[in-house]
JSON list of C-alpha atoms in Angstrom, two decimals:
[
{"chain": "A", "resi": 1, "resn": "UNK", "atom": "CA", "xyz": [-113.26, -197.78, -77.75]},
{"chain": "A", "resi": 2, "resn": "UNK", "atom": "CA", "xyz": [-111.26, -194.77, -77.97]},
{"chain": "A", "resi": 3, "resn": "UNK", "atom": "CA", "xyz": [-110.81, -192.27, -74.60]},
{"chain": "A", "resi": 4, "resn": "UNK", "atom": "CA", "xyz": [-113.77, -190.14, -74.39]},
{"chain": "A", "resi": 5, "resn": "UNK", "atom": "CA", "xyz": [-114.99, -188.20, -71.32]},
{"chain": "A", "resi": 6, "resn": "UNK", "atom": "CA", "xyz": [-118.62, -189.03, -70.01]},
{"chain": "A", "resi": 7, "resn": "UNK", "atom": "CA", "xyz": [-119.89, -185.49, -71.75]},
{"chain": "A", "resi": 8, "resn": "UNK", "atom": "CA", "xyz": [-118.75, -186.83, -75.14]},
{"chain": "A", "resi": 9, "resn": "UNK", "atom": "CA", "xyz": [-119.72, -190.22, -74.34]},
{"chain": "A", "resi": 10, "resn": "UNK", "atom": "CA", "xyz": [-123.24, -189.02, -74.09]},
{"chain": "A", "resi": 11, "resn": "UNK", "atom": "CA", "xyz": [-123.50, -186.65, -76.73]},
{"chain": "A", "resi": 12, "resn": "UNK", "atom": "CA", "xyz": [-122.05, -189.07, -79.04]},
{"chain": "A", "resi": 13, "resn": "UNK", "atom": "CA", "xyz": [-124.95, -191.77, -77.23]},
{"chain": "A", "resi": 14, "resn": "UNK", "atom": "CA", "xyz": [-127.71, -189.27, -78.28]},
{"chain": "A", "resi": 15, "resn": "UNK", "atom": "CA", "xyz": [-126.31, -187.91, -81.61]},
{"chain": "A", "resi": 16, "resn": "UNK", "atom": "CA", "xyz": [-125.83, -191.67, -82.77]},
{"chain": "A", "resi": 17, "resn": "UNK", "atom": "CA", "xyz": [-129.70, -192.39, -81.82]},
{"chain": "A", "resi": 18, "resn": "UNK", "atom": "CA", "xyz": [-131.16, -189.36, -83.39]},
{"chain": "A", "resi": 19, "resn": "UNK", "atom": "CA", "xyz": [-129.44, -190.26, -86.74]},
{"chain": "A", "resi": 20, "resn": "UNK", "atom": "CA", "xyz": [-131.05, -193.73, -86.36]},
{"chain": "A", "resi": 21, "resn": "UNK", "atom": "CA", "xyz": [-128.02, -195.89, -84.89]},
{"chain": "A", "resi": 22, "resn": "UNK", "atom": "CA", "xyz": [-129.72, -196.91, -82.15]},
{"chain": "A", "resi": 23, "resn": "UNK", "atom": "CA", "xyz": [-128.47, -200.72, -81.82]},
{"chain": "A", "resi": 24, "resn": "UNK", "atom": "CA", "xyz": [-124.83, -198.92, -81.96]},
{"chain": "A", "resi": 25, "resn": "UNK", "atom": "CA", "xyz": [-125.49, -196.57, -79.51]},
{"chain": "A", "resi": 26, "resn": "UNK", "atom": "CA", "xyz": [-126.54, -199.14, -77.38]},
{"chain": "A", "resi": 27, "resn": "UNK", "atom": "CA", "xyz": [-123.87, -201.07, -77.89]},
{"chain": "A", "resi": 28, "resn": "UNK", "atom": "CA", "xyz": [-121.14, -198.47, -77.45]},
{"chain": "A", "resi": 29, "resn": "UNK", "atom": "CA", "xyz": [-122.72, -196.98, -74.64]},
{"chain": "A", "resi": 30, "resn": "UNK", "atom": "CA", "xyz": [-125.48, -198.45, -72.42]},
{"chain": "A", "resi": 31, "resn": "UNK", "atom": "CA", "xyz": [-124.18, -200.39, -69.50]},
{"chain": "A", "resi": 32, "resn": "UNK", "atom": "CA", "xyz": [-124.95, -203.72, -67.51]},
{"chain": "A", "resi": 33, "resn": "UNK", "atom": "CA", "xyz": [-128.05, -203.24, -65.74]},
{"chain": "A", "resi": 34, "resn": "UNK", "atom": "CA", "xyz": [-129.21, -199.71, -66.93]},
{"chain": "A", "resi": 35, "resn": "UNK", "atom": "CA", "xyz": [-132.37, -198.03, -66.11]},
{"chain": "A", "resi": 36, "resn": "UNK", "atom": "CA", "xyz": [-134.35, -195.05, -67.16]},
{"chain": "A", "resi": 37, "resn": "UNK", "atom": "CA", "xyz": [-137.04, -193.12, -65.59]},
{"chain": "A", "resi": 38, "resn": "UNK", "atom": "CA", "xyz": [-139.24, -192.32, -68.85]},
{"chain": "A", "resi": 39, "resn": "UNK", "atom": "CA", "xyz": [-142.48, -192.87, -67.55]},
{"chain": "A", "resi": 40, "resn": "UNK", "atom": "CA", "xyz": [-144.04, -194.65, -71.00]},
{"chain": "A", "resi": 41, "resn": "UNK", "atom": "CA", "xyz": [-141.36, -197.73, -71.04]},
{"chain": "A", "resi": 42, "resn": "UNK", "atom": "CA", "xyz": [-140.68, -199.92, -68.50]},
{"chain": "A", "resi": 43, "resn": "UNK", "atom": "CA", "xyz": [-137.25, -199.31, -66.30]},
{"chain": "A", "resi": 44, "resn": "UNK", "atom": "CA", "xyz": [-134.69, -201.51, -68.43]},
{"chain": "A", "resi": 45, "resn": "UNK", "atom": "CA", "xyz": [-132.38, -201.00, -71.50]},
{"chain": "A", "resi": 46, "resn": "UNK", "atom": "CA", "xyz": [-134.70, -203.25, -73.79]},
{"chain": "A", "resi": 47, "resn": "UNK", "atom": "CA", "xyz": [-137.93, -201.26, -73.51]},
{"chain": "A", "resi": 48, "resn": "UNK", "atom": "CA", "xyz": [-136.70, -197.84, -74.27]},
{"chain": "A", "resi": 49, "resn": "UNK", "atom": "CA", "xyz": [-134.43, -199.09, -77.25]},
{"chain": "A", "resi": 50, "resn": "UNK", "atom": "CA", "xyz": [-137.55, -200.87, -78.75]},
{"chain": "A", "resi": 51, "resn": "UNK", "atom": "CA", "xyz": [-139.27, -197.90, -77.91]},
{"chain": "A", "resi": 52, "resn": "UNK", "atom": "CA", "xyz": [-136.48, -195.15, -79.88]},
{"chain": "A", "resi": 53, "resn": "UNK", "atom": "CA", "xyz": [-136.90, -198.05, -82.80]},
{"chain": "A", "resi": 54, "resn": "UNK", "atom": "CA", "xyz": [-140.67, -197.42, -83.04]},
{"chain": "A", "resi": 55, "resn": "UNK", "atom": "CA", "xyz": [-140.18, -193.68, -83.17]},
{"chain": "A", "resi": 56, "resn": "UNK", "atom": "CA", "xyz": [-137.12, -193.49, -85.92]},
{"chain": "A", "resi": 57, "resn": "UNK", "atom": "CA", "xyz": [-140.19, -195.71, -87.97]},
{"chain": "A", "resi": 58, "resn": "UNK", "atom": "CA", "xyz": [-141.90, -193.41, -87.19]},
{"chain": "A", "resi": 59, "resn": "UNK", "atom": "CA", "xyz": [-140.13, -190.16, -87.51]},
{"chain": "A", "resi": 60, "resn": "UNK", "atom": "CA", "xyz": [-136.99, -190.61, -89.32]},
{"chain": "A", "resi": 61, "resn": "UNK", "atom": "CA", "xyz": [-134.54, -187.83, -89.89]},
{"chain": "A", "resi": 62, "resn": "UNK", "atom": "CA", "xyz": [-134.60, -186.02, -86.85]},
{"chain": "A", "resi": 63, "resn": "UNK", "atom": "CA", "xyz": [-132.13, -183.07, -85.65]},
{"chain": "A", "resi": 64, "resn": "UNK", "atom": "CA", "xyz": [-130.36, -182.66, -83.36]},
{"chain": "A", "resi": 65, "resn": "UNK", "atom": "CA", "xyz": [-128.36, -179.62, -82.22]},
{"chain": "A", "resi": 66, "resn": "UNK", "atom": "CA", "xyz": [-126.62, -179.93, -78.75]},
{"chain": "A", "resi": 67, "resn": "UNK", "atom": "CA", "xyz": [-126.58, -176.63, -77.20]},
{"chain": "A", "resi": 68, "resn": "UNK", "atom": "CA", "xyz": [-124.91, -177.90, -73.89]},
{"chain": "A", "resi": 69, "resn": "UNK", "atom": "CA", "xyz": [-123.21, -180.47, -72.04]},
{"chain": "A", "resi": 70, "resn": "UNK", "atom": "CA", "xyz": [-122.32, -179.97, -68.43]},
{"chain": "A", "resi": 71, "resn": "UNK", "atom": "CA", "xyz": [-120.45, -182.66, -66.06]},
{"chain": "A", "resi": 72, "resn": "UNK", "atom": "CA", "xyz": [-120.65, -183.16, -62.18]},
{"chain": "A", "resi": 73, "resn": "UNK", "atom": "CA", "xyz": [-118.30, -186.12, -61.35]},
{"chain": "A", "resi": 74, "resn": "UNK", "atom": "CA", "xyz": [-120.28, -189.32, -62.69]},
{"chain": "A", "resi": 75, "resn": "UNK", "atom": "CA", "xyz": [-123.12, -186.95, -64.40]},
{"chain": "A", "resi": 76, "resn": "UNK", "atom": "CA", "xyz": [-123.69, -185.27, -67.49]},
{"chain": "A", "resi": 77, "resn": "UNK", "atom": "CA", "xyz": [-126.76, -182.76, -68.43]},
{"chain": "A", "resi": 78, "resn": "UNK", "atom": "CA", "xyz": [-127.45, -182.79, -72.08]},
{"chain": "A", "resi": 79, "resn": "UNK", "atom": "CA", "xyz": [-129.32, -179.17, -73.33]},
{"chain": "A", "resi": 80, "resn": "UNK", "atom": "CA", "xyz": [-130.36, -179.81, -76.88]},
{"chain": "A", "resi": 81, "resn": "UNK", "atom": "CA", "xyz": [-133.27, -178.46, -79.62]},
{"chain": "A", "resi": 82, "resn": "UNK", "atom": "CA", "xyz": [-134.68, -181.25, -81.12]},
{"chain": "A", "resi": 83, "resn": "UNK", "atom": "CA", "xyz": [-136.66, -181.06, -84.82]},
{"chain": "A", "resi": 84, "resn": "UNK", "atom": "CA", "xyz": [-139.08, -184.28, -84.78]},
{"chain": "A", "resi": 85, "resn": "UNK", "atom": "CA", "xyz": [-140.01, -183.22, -88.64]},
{"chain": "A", "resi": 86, "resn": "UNK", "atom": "CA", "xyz": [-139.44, -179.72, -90.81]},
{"chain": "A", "resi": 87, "resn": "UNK", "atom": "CA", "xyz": [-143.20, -179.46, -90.35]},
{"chain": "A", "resi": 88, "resn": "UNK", "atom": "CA", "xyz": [-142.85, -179.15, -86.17]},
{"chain": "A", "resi": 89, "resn": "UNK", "atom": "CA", "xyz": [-141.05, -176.26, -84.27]},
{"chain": "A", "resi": 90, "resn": "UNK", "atom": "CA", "xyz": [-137.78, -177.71, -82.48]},
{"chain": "A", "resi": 91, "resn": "UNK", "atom": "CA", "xyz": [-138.14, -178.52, -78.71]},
{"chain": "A", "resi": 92, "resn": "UNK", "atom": "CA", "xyz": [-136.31, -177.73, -76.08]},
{"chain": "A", "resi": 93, "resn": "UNK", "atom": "CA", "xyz": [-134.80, -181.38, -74.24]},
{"chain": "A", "resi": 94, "resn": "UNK", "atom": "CA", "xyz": [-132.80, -181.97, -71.36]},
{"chain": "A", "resi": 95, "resn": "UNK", "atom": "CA", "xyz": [-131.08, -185.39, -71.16]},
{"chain": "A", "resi": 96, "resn": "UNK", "atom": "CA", "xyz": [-129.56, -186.51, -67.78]},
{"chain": "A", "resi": 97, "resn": "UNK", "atom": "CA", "xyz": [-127.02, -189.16, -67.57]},
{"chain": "A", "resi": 98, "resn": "UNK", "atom": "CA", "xyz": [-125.33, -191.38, -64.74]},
{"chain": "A", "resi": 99, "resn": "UNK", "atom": "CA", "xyz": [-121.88, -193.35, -66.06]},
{"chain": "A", "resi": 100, "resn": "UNK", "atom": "CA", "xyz": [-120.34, -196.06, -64.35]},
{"chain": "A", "resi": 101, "resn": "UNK", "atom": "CA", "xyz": [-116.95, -196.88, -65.53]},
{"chain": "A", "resi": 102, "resn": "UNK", "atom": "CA", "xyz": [-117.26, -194.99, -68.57]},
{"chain": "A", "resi": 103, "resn": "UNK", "atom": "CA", "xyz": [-121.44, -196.77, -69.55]},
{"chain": "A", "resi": 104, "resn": "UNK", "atom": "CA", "xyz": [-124.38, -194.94, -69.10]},
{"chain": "A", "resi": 105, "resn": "UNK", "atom": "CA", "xyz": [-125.99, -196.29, -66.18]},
{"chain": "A", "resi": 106, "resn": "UNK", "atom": "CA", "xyz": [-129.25, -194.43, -65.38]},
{"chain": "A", "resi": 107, "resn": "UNK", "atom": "CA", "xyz": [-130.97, -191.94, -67.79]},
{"chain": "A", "resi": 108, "resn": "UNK", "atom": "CA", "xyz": [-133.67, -189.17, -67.28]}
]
């Protein structure tokens, strides 16, 4: 993998899964032993992939449009407007990541 810093790292993460490349974002970016705190999956790497695969069957072609990253040592803040479908208004997300040598650790 080519030198990226944690904020690209984790746009690229979320831009990759939004455009349906989940497995690849994954790959490229999840470390050993990650967990997330979304409240509908259980805490590991396995759930919320199989989870993001049931919603691009769901709702394919999603946008996104990154409005902000910000870094604080081994965290990055994602501020993006996400379109589910042409038919919904975008949303306002905020994605917050912890890396550990260079993987995304924990997610919010």
């Amino acid at each position: 993998m080519e030198t990226q810093t944690l904020k690209e790292a984790a746009v690229d993460f979320l831009t990759r899964v939004v455009a349906g490349d989940i497995r690849g974002a994954y790959e490229r970016h999840i470390g050993d032993g990650f967990r997330h705190h979304n409240p509908y999956f259980a805490g590991n790497a396995d759930a919320l992939r199989r989870g993001m695969e049931e919603d691009e069957a769901r709702n394919p072609g999603k946008k996104l449009d990154v409005q902000v990253a910000l870094q604080d040592g081994n965290y990055v803040a994602v501020h993006s407007r996400l379109r589910r479908s042409s038919s919904e208004p975008d949303i306002a997300v905020v994605h917050i990541f912890r890396f550990e040598q260079g993987k995304i650790a924990e997610a919010w």
